[in-house]
Coordinates of C-alpha atoms in Angstrom, one line a residue:
Chain A
M136 CA 75.2 92.7 -24.5
V137 CA 74.7 95.2 -27.3
T138 CA 74.6 98.8 -27.7
K139 CA 71.6 100.4 -29.2
S140 CA 71.8 101.2 -32.6
S141 CA 71.6 104.8 -33.7
S142 CA 69.6 104.6 -36.7
A143 CA 67.9 102.0 -38.9
G144 CA 69.3 101.3 -42.3
R145 CA 72.8 101.9 -41.7
P146 CA 74.6 99.1 -39.3
A147 CA 75.5 101.2 -36.3
K148 CA 79.2 100.9 -35.1
R149 CA 79.3 99.3 -32.0
K150 CA 82.0 98.2 -29.6
N151 CA 81.7 94.6 -29.0
P152 CA 82.0 93.8 -25.7
L153 CA 82.4 90.1 -26.3
G154 CA 85.2 90.7 -28.7
I155 CA 86.7 87.5 -28.4
F156 CA 84.0 85.7 -28.6
G157 CA 83.0 87.4 -32.2
T158 CA 86.8 86.6 -33.3
M159 CA 86.6 83.0 -32.2
S160 CA 83.4 82.5 -33.8
H161 CA 84.7 83.9 -37.3
L162 CA 87.4 81.6 -36.9
A163 CA 85.4 78.9 -36.3
L164 CA 83.2 79.6 -39.2
V165 CA 86.2 79.8 -41.4
I166 CA 87.7 76.7 -40.5
W167 CA 84.6 74.9 -41.1
A168 CA 84.1 76.7 -44.7
I169 CA 87.9 75.5 -45.4
L170 CA 87.0 71.8 -44.3
I171 CA 84.1 71.8 -46.9
I172 CA 86.0 73.5 -49.9
G173 CA 89.4 72.0 -49.2
P174 CA 88.8 68.6 -50.0
I175 CA 86.8 69.3 -53.2
L176 CA 89.4 71.7 -54.2
W177 CA 92.1 69.4 -53.7
T178 CA 90.4 66.7 -55.8
F179 CA 90.2 69.5 -58.6
L180 CA 93.7 69.8 -58.4
A181 CA 94.9 66.3 -58.0
S182 CA 93.4 65.7 -61.6
F183 CA 96.0 67.8 -63.2
K184 CA 98.6 66.1 -61.5
T185 CA 100.7 63.3 -62.9
N186 CA 101.0 59.9 -61.0
T187 CA 104.5 61.1 -59.3
E188 CA 102.9 64.2 -58.2
I189 CA 100.1 62.3 -56.6
F190 CA 102.5 60.2 -54.7
G191 CA 104.7 63.2 -53.6
D192 CA 103.6 66.0 -51.3
P193 CA 99.7 66.2 -51.4
L194 CA 99.7 69.9 -50.8
A195 CA 102.1 70.9 -53.8
L196 CA 100.4 72.5 -56.8
P197 CA 100.3 70.5 -60.2
A198 CA 103.6 71.4 -62.2
S199 CA 101.3 72.1 -64.9
F200 CA 97.5 72.1 -65.8
G201 CA 96.5 69.7 -68.9
W202 CA 93.4 67.8 -69.5
D203 CA 94.7 64.5 -70.2
A204 CA 93.3 62.9 -67.1
W205 CA 89.7 64.4 -68.1
G206 CA 89.9 62.9 -71.4
R207 CA 90.9 59.6 -70.0
A208 CA 88.1 59.5 -67.7
W209 CA 85.7 60.4 -70.0
E210 CA 86.5 57.8 -72.4
K211 CA 88.5 55.1 -71.3
A212 CA 86.8 55.1 -67.7
H213 CA 83.5 55.7 -69.6
I214 CA 82.5 58.3 -67.2
G215 CA 81.1 60.0 -70.2
Q216 CA 78.9 57.1 -70.9
Y217 CA 77.6 56.5 -67.1
M218 CA 76.9 60.5 -66.9
L219 CA 74.5 60.3 -70.3
N220 CA 73.2 57.0 -68.7
T221 CA 72.2 58.8 -65.5
V222 CA 71.1 61.9 -67.2
F223 CA 68.6 59.5 -69.1
V224 CA 67.6 57.5 -66.3
V225 CA 66.9 60.6 -63.8
A226 CA 65.1 62.5 -66.8
C227 CA 62.6 59.6 -67.3
S228 CA 62.2 58.8 -63.8
T229 CA 61.9 62.5 -62.6
A230 CA 59.1 63.0 -65.2
A231 CA 57.4 60.1 -64.4
T232 CA 57.6 60.6 -60.7
M233 CA 56.1 64.3 -61.2
L234 CA 53.3 63.2 -63.5
L235 CA 52.2 59.9 -61.6
G236 CA 52.7 61.5 -57.8
S237 CA 50.8 65.2 -58.8
M238 CA 47.8 63.0 -60.2
A239 CA 47.8 60.7 -57.6
A240 CA 48.4 63.6 -54.8
Y241 CA 45.8 65.8 -56.7
V242 CA 43.1 63.1 -56.5
L243 CA 43.9 62.2 -53.0
A244 CA 43.9 65.7 -51.6
R245 CA 40.8 66.8 -53.4
Y246 CA 38.2 64.2 -54.1
T247 CA 36.2 61.9 -51.3
F248 CA 35.8 58.5 -52.4
P249 CA 35.8 55.3 -50.3
G250 CA 39.3 54.2 -49.9
N251 CA 40.7 57.7 -50.0
R252 CA 42.6 57.5 -46.7
L253 CA 43.8 54.1 -47.1
I254 CA 45.6 54.6 -50.3
Y255 CA 47.1 57.9 -48.9
F256 CA 48.5 56.0 -45.8
L257 CA 49.8 53.5 -47.7
F258 CA 51.7 55.8 -50.1
V259 CA 52.8 57.8 -46.6
S260 CA 53.9 54.7 -44.5
G261 CA 56.3 54.2 -47.5
M262 CA 58.6 56.9 -45.9
T263 CA 59.1 55.5 -42.9
F264 CA 60.3 51.8 -43.8
P265 CA 63.9 51.2 -44.5
V266 CA 64.6 50.0 -48.0
F267 CA 66.9 47.3 -47.1
L268 CA 63.9 45.7 -45.7
A269 CA 62.5 45.3 -49.3
L270 CA 66.0 44.8 -51.2
V271 CA 65.8 41.0 -51.8
P272 CA 62.3 40.6 -52.9
L273 CA 62.6 43.9 -55.0
F274 CA 65.5 42.1 -56.7
F275 CA 63.3 39.2 -57.7
V276 CA 60.3 41.1 -58.5
V277 CA 62.6 43.0 -61.1
K278 CA 63.9 40.2 -62.3
N279 CA 60.5 38.3 -62.8
L280 CA 59.4 41.0 -64.8
G281 CA 62.8 40.9 -66.9
L282 CA 63.9 44.3 -66.1
L283 CA 66.9 43.5 -64.3
D284 CA 69.8 45.0 -65.7
T285 CA 67.9 47.5 -67.8
H286 CA 67.4 51.3 -67.3
L287 CA 63.5 50.8 -67.7
G288 CA 63.7 49.0 -64.5
V289 CA 65.9 51.1 -62.8
I290 CA 63.3 54.2 -63.9
L291 CA 60.3 52.3 -62.6
V292 CA 61.9 51.4 -59.4
Y293 CA 63.2 54.9 -58.9
T294 CA 59.6 56.4 -59.9
A295 CA 57.6 54.0 -57.4
Y296 CA 60.3 54.8 -54.3
S297 CA 59.9 58.3 -54.9
L298 CA 56.2 58.2 -54.9
P299 CA 55.7 58.2 -51.3
F300 CA 57.3 61.6 -50.3
T301 CA 56.1 63.3 -53.5
V302 CA 52.4 62.2 -52.8
F303 CA 52.8 63.5 -49.5
F304 CA 54.4 66.6 -50.3
L305 CA 51.7 67.4 -53.0
S306 CA 49.0 66.4 -51.6
A307 CA 49.5 68.7 -48.6
F308 CA 50.1 71.6 -51.2
F309 CA 47.1 70.8 -53.4
K310 CA 44.9 71.0 -50.3
T311 CA 46.0 74.9 -49.9
L312 CA 44.9 75.9 -53.2
P313 CA 41.5 77.7 -53.6
T314 CA 39.0 75.6 -54.6
S315 CA 36.8 78.1 -56.1
V316 CA 38.9 78.4 -59.6
A317 CA 38.5 74.6 -60.0
E318 CA 35.0 74.5 -59.3
A319 CA 34.4 77.8 -62.1
A320 CA 36.4 75.6 -64.7
M321 CA 34.0 73.0 -64.0
M322 CA 31.1 75.2 -64.3
D323 CA 32.3 76.2 -67.6
G324 CA 32.4 72.6 -68.9
C325 CA 36.1 71.8 -68.3
S326 CA 36.3 67.9 -67.6
H327 CA 38.2 66.6 -64.5
T328 CA 41.5 65.8 -66.6
R329 CA 41.5 69.5 -68.2
T330 CA 40.6 71.3 -65.1
F331 CA 44.1 69.3 -63.4
F332 CA 46.5 69.7 -66.3
Q333 CA 45.4 73.6 -67.4
I334 CA 44.4 75.0 -64.1
M335 CA 45.8 73.2 -60.9
V336 CA 49.1 72.1 -62.4
P337 CA 49.9 75.8 -63.3
M338 CA 48.6 76.9 -59.8
A339 CA 50.7 74.3 -58.2
K340 CA 54.0 75.4 -59.8
P341 CA 56.0 76.3 -57.1
G342 CA 55.5 73.3 -55.1
L343 CA 55.9 71.1 -58.3
I344 CA 59.2 72.9 -58.8
S345 CA 60.8 72.1 -55.4
I346 CA 59.6 68.4 -55.4
T347 CA 61.2 68.1 -58.9
I348 CA 64.6 69.6 -57.7
F349 CA 64.3 67.3 -54.7
N350 CA 63.6 64.2 -56.7
I351 CA 66.6 65.1 -59.4
L352 CA 69.1 65.2 -56.9
G353 CA 67.9 62.2 -55.0
Q354 CA 67.7 60.0 -58.1
W355 CA 70.9 61.5 -59.2
N356 CA 72.9 60.6 -56.1
Q357 CA 71.4 57.2 -55.6
Y358 CA 73.5 54.4 -55.1
L359 CA 72.0 51.3 -53.4
L360 CA 69.3 50.9 -56.1
P361 CA 71.7 50.6 -59.2
I362 CA 74.2 48.4 -57.7
V363 CA 71.4 45.9 -57.0
L364 CA 69.3 46.3 -60.1
L365 CA 72.3 46.8 -62.8
S366 CA 74.6 43.9 -60.9
G367 CA 74.9 41.9 -63.8
N368 CA 77.7 41.9 -66.7
V369 CA 76.2 45.3 -68.1
E370 CA 79.2 47.9 -67.3
N371 CA 77.8 50.0 -70.2
K372 CA 74.5 50.6 -68.3
W373 CA 76.3 51.6 -65.2
L374 CA 75.1 54.9 -63.6
I375 CA 77.6 57.8 -62.6
T376 CA 77.7 56.7 -58.9
Q377 CA 78.4 53.3 -59.5
G378 CA 81.0 54.0 -61.8
V379 CA 82.7 56.5 -59.7
A380 CA 82.5 53.9 -56.6
N381 CA 83.9 51.3 -58.7
I382 CA 87.0 53.1 -60.1
S383 CA 87.9 54.3 -56.6
T384 CA 87.7 50.6 -55.2
S385 CA 89.6 49.3 -58.0
A386 CA 92.4 52.3 -58.3
G387 CA 94.5 50.4 -55.9
Y388 CA 95.6 48.2 -58.4
E389 CA 95.7 50.5 -61.5
A390 CA 98.0 53.0 -61.9
D391 CA 95.6 56.2 -62.9
W392 CA 95.4 58.2 -60.1
P393 CA 94.9 61.4 -61.8
G394 CA 92.2 59.8 -64.2
M395 CA 90.6 58.8 -60.8
F396 CA 90.5 62.5 -59.6
A397 CA 89.4 63.7 -62.9
A398 CA 86.4 61.2 -62.8
L399 CA 85.3 62.3 -59.4
S400 CA 85.6 66.1 -60.4
I401 CA 83.4 65.1 -63.6
A402 CA 81.0 63.7 -61.2
I403 CA 80.9 66.6 -58.9
I404 CA 80.9 69.6 -61.3
P405 CA 77.3 69.4 -62.7
V406 CA 75.9 68.7 -59.2
M407 CA 77.7 72.0 -57.9
F408 CA 76.7 73.7 -60.7
I409 CA 72.9 73.1 -60.4
Y410 CA 73.6 73.6 -56.5
I411 CA 74.7 77.2 -57.2
I412 CA 72.1 78.1 -59.4
F413 CA 69.3 76.7 -57.2
Q414 CA 70.6 76.7 -54.0
R415 CA 67.6 78.7 -52.5
Q416 CA 65.2 76.3 -53.6
I417 CA 67.3 73.4 -53.0
Q418 CA 68.0 74.4 -49.4
S419 CA 64.3 75.1 -48.8
G420 CA 63.0 72.2 -50.6
L421 CA 65.3 69.6 -48.6
T422 CA 64.5 71.3 -45.3
S423 CA 60.8 71.5 -45.8
G424 CA 61.1 67.5 -46.7
A425 CA 62.7 67.0 -43.3
V426 CA 60.1 68.8 -41.1
K427 CA 57.1 66.6 -41.7
Chain B
M256 CA 29.6 65.9 -57.7
R257 CA 28.8 64.5 -61.4
H258 CA 29.3 62.2 -64.3
G259 CA 32.7 61.1 -65.1
R260 CA 34.1 61.6 -61.7
Y261 CA 34.9 57.7 -60.6
P262 CA 36.4 57.2 -64.1
F263 CA 38.6 59.9 -63.9
I264 CA 39.5 59.1 -60.0
V265 CA 40.1 55.4 -61.2
G266 CA 42.2 56.8 -64.1
F267 CA 44.5 59.0 -62.1
L268 CA 44.9 56.5 -59.4
A269 CA 45.7 53.6 -61.5
A270 CA 49.1 53.7 -62.6
P271 CA 50.8 55.2 -59.6
V272 CA 49.2 52.6 -57.0
L273 CA 50.0 49.6 -59.5
L274 CA 53.7 50.8 -59.7
Y275 CA 53.6 51.4 -55.9
V276 CA 52.1 48.0 -55.4
V277 CA 54.1 46.4 -57.2
F278 CA 57.6 47.7 -56.6
V279 CA 57.4 48.9 -52.9
V280 CA 54.4 47.4 -50.8
S281 CA 54.6 43.8 -52.2
P282 CA 58.6 43.5 -51.3
Y283 CA 58.0 44.8 -48.1
I284 CA 55.3 42.3 -47.4
Q285 CA 57.1 39.7 -48.9
A286 CA 60.4 40.3 -47.1
F287 CA 58.8 39.0 -43.7
Y288 CA 57.9 35.9 -45.3
I289 CA 61.1 35.3 -46.8
S290 CA 62.9 35.9 -43.6
L291 CA 61.2 32.5 -42.2
T292 CA 62.5 30.7 -45.2
N293 CA 65.8 29.3 -45.7
W294 CA 65.8 30.4 -49.4
K295 CA 69.7 30.2 -50.6
G296 CA 69.8 30.5 -54.6
I297 CA 67.4 30.8 -57.3
S298 CA 67.1 27.2 -58.2
A299 CA 66.8 25.9 -54.6
N300 CA 62.9 25.6 -53.6
P301 CA 62.7 28.1 -50.4
Q302 CA 61.6 25.9 -47.4
F303 CA 59.6 27.3 -44.4
I304 CA 62.0 27.2 -41.4
G305 CA 60.1 29.6 -39.0
L306 CA 62.2 31.6 -36.7
E307 CA 65.4 29.7 -37.3
N308 CA 67.1 32.3 -39.1
Y309 CA 66.3 34.7 -36.0
S310 CA 67.9 32.4 -33.7
N311 CA 71.0 32.2 -35.8
L312 CA 71.3 35.9 -36.2
L313 CA 71.4 36.0 -32.3
N314 CA 74.5 33.9 -32.6
D315 CA 76.1 35.8 -35.3
E316 CA 79.1 37.7 -34.3
V317 CA 79.0 39.8 -37.6
F318 CA 75.5 40.7 -36.9
W319 CA 76.4 41.8 -33.3
A320 CA 79.2 43.8 -34.5
A321 CA 76.9 45.7 -36.9
V322 CA 74.3 46.1 -34.1
R323 CA 77.2 47.8 -31.9
H324 CA 78.4 50.0 -34.7
H325 CA 74.7 51.2 -34.9
G326 CA 74.8 51.7 -31.3
V327 CA 78.0 53.7 -31.4
L328 CA 77.1 55.6 -34.6
L329 CA 73.5 56.2 -33.0
L330 CA 75.2 58.0 -29.9
V331 CA 78.0 60.2 -31.4
M332 CA 77.0 61.0 -35.3
P333 CA 73.9 63.0 -34.0
L334 CA 75.2 64.4 -31.1
V335 CA 78.4 65.8 -32.7
T336 CA 76.2 67.0 -35.7
I337 CA 73.6 68.6 -33.6
V338 CA 76.1 70.5 -31.3
I339 CA 78.0 71.9 -34.3
A340 CA 74.9 72.8 -36.6
L341 CA 73.6 74.5 -33.5
F342 CA 76.7 76.7 -32.5
F343 CA 76.9 77.7 -36.4
S344 CA 73.2 78.1 -37.1
F345 CA 73.0 80.6 -33.6
L346 CA 76.0 82.5 -35.2
L347 CA 74.7 83.0 -38.5
N348 CA 71.4 83.9 -37.4
V349 CA 71.9 85.8 -34.2
G350 CA 75.5 85.8 -33.1
G351 CA 75.7 89.3 -35.0
G352 CA 73.9 90.9 -32.3
Q353 CA 71.6 93.8 -33.2
R354 CA 71.9 95.6 -36.4
G355 CA 69.5 98.1 -37.3
G356 CA 67.4 97.4 -34.5
Q357 CA 67.2 93.8 -35.4
M358 CA 69.0 90.6 -34.4
A359 CA 71.4 89.6 -37.2
G360 CA 73.8 86.9 -38.1
V361 CA 77.5 87.5 -38.3
W362 CA 79.0 89.0 -41.2
G363 CA 79.0 86.7 -44.4
S364 CA 76.3 84.6 -43.0
K365 CA 74.8 83.8 -46.2
V366 CA 78.0 83.0 -48.3
Y367 CA 78.5 80.4 -45.0
R368 CA 75.1 78.9 -45.3
V369 CA 75.9 78.2 -49.2
I370 CA 79.3 76.6 -48.4
F371 CA 78.0 74.3 -45.4
F372 CA 75.1 72.9 -47.2
L373 CA 77.4 71.8 -50.3
P374 CA 78.5 68.5 -49.2
Q375 CA 74.6 67.7 -48.6
V376 CA 74.3 67.6 -52.2
L377 CA 77.2 65.6 -53.2
A378 CA 76.4 61.8 -53.8
V379 CA 77.5 59.6 -50.7
A380 CA 79.2 57.4 -53.0
I381 CA 81.4 60.2 -54.5
V382 CA 81.8 61.5 -50.8
G383 CA 83.1 58.2 -50.2
A384 CA 85.5 58.0 -53.0
L385 CA 86.8 61.5 -52.4
F386 CA 87.5 60.8 -48.5
Q387 CA 89.3 57.6 -49.4
A388 CA 91.9 59.8 -51.0
I389 CA 91.9 61.8 -48.0
Y390 CA 92.3 59.3 -45.4
R391 CA 94.9 57.4 -47.4
P392 CA 97.3 55.9 -44.7
D393 CA 100.8 57.0 -45.6
E394 CA 101.9 60.6 -46.4
T395 CA 100.2 61.0 -49.7
G396 CA 96.8 61.3 -47.9
V397 CA 95.9 65.2 -47.4
I398 CA 95.6 64.5 -43.4
N399 CA 98.5 62.5 -43.1
G400 CA 100.6 64.9 -45.5
L401 CA 99.6 67.8 -43.3
L402 CA 100.2 65.9 -40.1
G403 CA 103.7 65.5 -41.4
K404 CA 104.4 68.7 -41.8
V405 CA 104.3 69.2 -38.3
G406 CA 106.3 66.2 -37.4
I407 CA 103.4 63.7 -36.8
D408 CA 103.4 60.1 -38.0
P409 CA 101.1 59.0 -40.5
V410 CA 97.8 57.7 -38.9
G411 CA 95.9 54.7 -40.6
W412 CA 92.7 56.2 -40.6
L413 CA 90.8 53.6 -42.4
I414 CA 93.1 50.8 -41.4
D415 CA 93.1 50.7 -37.8
P416 CA 90.3 48.9 -36.4
N417 CA 90.1 51.3 -33.6
I418 CA 89.7 54.5 -35.2
A419 CA 88.1 53.3 -38.8
L420 CA 84.5 53.8 -37.4
L421 CA 84.9 57.3 -36.1
A422 CA 86.9 58.2 -39.1
I423 CA 83.6 57.2 -41.2
I424 CA 81.6 59.1 -38.8
A425 CA 83.5 62.3 -39.3
V426 CA 82.6 62.2 -42.8
M427 CA 79.1 61.6 -42.2
V428 CA 79.2 64.6 -39.9
W429 CA 81.0 66.9 -42.3
Q430 CA 78.3 65.9 -45.0
A431 CA 75.5 66.5 -42.7
V432 CA 76.2 69.6 -40.4
G433 CA 75.1 72.1 -43.6
F434 CA 71.3 70.5 -43.8
Y435 CA 70.9 70.8 -39.8
V436 CA 72.6 74.4 -39.9
V437 CA 69.7 75.3 -42.4
L438 CA 66.9 73.5 -40.7
F439 CA 67.9 75.3 -37.3
S440 CA 68.2 78.3 -39.0
A441 CA 64.4 77.8 -40.4
G442 CA 63.6 76.9 -36.6
M443 CA 65.0 79.6 -35.3
S444 CA 63.4 82.2 -38.0
T445 CA 60.1 81.0 -36.5
I446 CA 61.2 82.4 -32.9
P447 CA 59.7 85.9 -33.0
K448 CA 62.3 88.6 -33.1
D449 CA 61.2 90.6 -30.2
V450 CA 62.0 87.7 -27.6
F451 CA 65.8 88.2 -28.5
E452 CA 65.5 91.9 -28.8
A453 CA 63.8 92.1 -25.4
A454 CA 66.2 89.9 -23.7
A455 CA 69.4 91.7 -25.5
L456 CA 67.9 95.1 -24.1
D457 CA 67.6 93.4 -20.6
G458 CA 71.5 92.8 -20.9
A459 CA 71.3 89.1 -21.9
G460 CA 74.7 88.1 -23.4
R461 CA 75.2 85.5 -26.3
F462 CA 75.6 82.7 -23.9
T463 CA 72.2 83.5 -21.9
L464 CA 70.7 84.2 -25.5
F465 CA 71.8 80.8 -26.7
F466 CA 70.8 78.4 -23.6
K467 CA 67.8 80.2 -22.1
I468 CA 66.2 81.2 -25.5
T469 CA 67.3 79.7 -28.4
L470 CA 67.9 76.4 -27.2
P471 CA 64.0 75.7 -25.5
L472 CA 62.3 77.3 -28.3
L473 CA 64.1 75.2 -30.7
W474 CA 63.3 72.1 -29.1
D475 CA 61.1 70.8 -31.4
T476 CA 63.1 71.2 -34.4
M477 CA 65.8 69.5 -32.7
Q478 CA 63.7 66.6 -31.9
V479 CA 63.3 66.4 -36.1
A480 CA 66.7 66.4 -36.3
W481 CA 67.7 63.8 -34.0
V482 CA 65.0 61.2 -35.4
Y483 CA 66.3 61.9 -38.9
L484 CA 70.0 61.6 -37.9
G485 CA 69.3 58.3 -36.0
I486 CA 67.4 56.8 -39.1
A487 CA 70.7 57.8 -41.2
A488 CA 72.6 56.1 -38.5
F489 CA 70.8 52.8 -39.4
D490 CA 71.3 53.6 -43.1
A491 CA 75.2 54.4 -43.7
F492 CA 75.6 52.1 -46.4
A493 CA 77.1 53.5 -49.7
L494 CA 79.7 55.3 -47.5
V495 CA 81.0 52.3 -45.6
Q496 CA 80.6 50.3 -48.7
V497 CA 82.8 52.6 -50.7
L498 CA 85.0 53.9 -47.9
S499 CA 86.1 51.3 -45.7
V500 CA 88.8 48.5 -46.5
D501 CA 87.3 45.4 -47.3
R502 CA 83.8 46.6 -47.4
G503 CA 82.9 46.9 -43.6
G504 CA 86.6 46.1 -42.4
P505 CA 89.4 46.1 -41.1
D506 CA 87.8 42.8 -39.2
N507 CA 84.3 43.9 -39.7
S508 CA 85.3 47.1 -37.5
T509 CA 83.1 49.4 -39.3
T510 CA 80.2 47.0 -40.8
V511 CA 76.7 47.8 -40.5
L512 CA 73.4 45.9 -41.1
P513 CA 72.5 47.3 -44.6
L514 CA 76.0 46.2 -45.5
E515 CA 75.4 42.8 -44.2
I516 CA 71.9 42.4 -45.9
W517 CA 73.5 43.6 -49.2
R518 CA 76.4 41.4 -49.0
T519 CA 74.5 38.2 -47.5
A520 CA 71.8 38.5 -50.3
F521 CA 73.8 39.1 -53.3
S522 CA 77.2 37.8 -52.5
F523 CA 76.6 34.6 -50.7
S524 CA 72.6 34.1 -52.1
K525 CA 71.6 33.6 -48.4
F526 CA 68.1 35.3 -49.1
G527 CA 66.3 34.3 -46.3
Y528 CA 69.3 35.2 -43.8
A529 CA 69.3 38.6 -45.3
S530 CA 65.6 39.3 -44.9
A531 CA 65.6 38.4 -41.5
M532 CA 68.3 40.9 -40.9
G533 CA 66.2 43.4 -42.7
V534 CA 63.2 42.7 -40.6
A535 CA 65.7 43.3 -37.6
L536 CA 66.7 46.8 -39.0
F537 CA 63.1 47.6 -39.3
F538 CA 62.2 47.0 -36.0
M539 CA 65.2 48.7 -34.7
T540 CA 64.6 51.7 -36.9
I541 CA 60.8 51.9 -35.3
T542 CA 61.8 51.1 -32.1
F543 CA 64.3 54.2 -32.3
A544 CA 61.7 56.5 -33.7
A545 CA 59.0 55.8 -31.4
L546 CA 61.6 56.1 -27.8
T547 CA 62.9 59.2 -29.4
L548 CA 59.8 61.0 -30.0
R549 CA 58.6 59.7 -26.4
V550 CA 61.6 60.6 -24.4
T551 CA 62.1 64.1 -25.9
R552 CA 58.6 65.0 -25.4
R553 CA 58.1 68.0 -23.5
E554 CA 55.4 70.6 -23.5
R555 CA 55.1 73.0 -26.2
I556 CA 55.9 76.4 -25.8
E557 CA 53.4 78.2 -27.5
F558 CA 54.5 81.6 -29.1

């Protein structure tokens, strides 16, 4: 039940007959927000604590704020190395995914040729299959190519597994672009390839950006593929999620808890940073991925 | 069209298709064959053994424990997530009543949306590591520390086989809710505002607005959400691997099929058997998706 507002623009003061409901709903929202922020904030704070403080009252603030644990996590626990590895791998595989994915999507969306539908469905069906089904043979395919325990292997696999959704999303996008511009360019003697790179790609920019963010986040957060593909004795090649998970599962035996929380914080911060800047695009990109 | 068309098509498709066939299509196809062999290691020659792996699966206690856990996950996780997400997205979109002649969310809804979605962008492995510290079984864990302040004894969140799986499900819900708030918000924004406004003018309260208008008109989006959460319930690998004690423990009380596949293949080198589990997982996922889409099919409401 709502009273009529007096004028548009300025929110009208209104007496809410469901006042209790209003208060309760705000309470629920605040509690959930605290449940989200609390654990993350607590992790940051714990990275400044000493070991003794960590085993004391979990809700107490650290006595002093020093960056020792962060330095230890970066250097000794190799979080810096894992971070650089991940940046390298994700940069390469996202670039490859976007290049190959948009090429394939463009051809499949705008050209008719025998086998077009077949290739399209081959790509799209990859979205529905659980990756665990392919795990064993994938390991041996990569091994037989001599790419096990290499970043190149991870990059190729990331790219291949990102193609289904990228092709699906971008071919729908390319279909919505007007044909007249491309046709005019071709009339003027532009080759197919040039038309694509100089006319279609710039026109498809909004779609390309949201799917790029989607792929960066997905590949950055990947855990299963690195632990399978970098499973040998190659700790210096590990990726960030692998490194953090390993520190946390072995932390029980080692003493450096603040170091572990610093490692976690280091892994969380860049993603939070990107999220806060791009949260609009990320939310719309990820949810448009869900509504197929 | 004209010259250069076919070379162009082939040139543009060759690399992506090759990469995709080598790393995605061929492994999927091989998996079905490997599941019919007794392949145990790199040196041993795999022998074709027909359905033996599958009959062994039927007598495998751990396999059935994993299947049971997927059942629990399928029932609890999507239901809790959807109920919480629906409640919040209703509040954030129309819960504020009419403002300036339009239905609006409660005060601060934009900020809440940004915060709620945040866990979605964190890596599952990192979320697992985070909650390991939060769930610690003594007073040094955050939750037990809080409980201690009100005089409740520490709970062994992850070491008690009776509640370990539920503790893991809670983390999944924690991470997923924000995504579905955004998804349902998108669904609600396609419902014409005047439907709400007309109902509100007719004196419909928030409860009527929710149950009589929002819920039926959101049915399609909820169906998508259910399928997605269901598929997530069949996955759940990273969280269980990082968070649970003894990887799937205690006493296999939290194990899931992906974890067993990974462990059977890469710890015990039983590749044939692991692939048979993969095929079982594949059919479970497909059956679930097909069933859900059929059961939840309703007449579409056009607007």
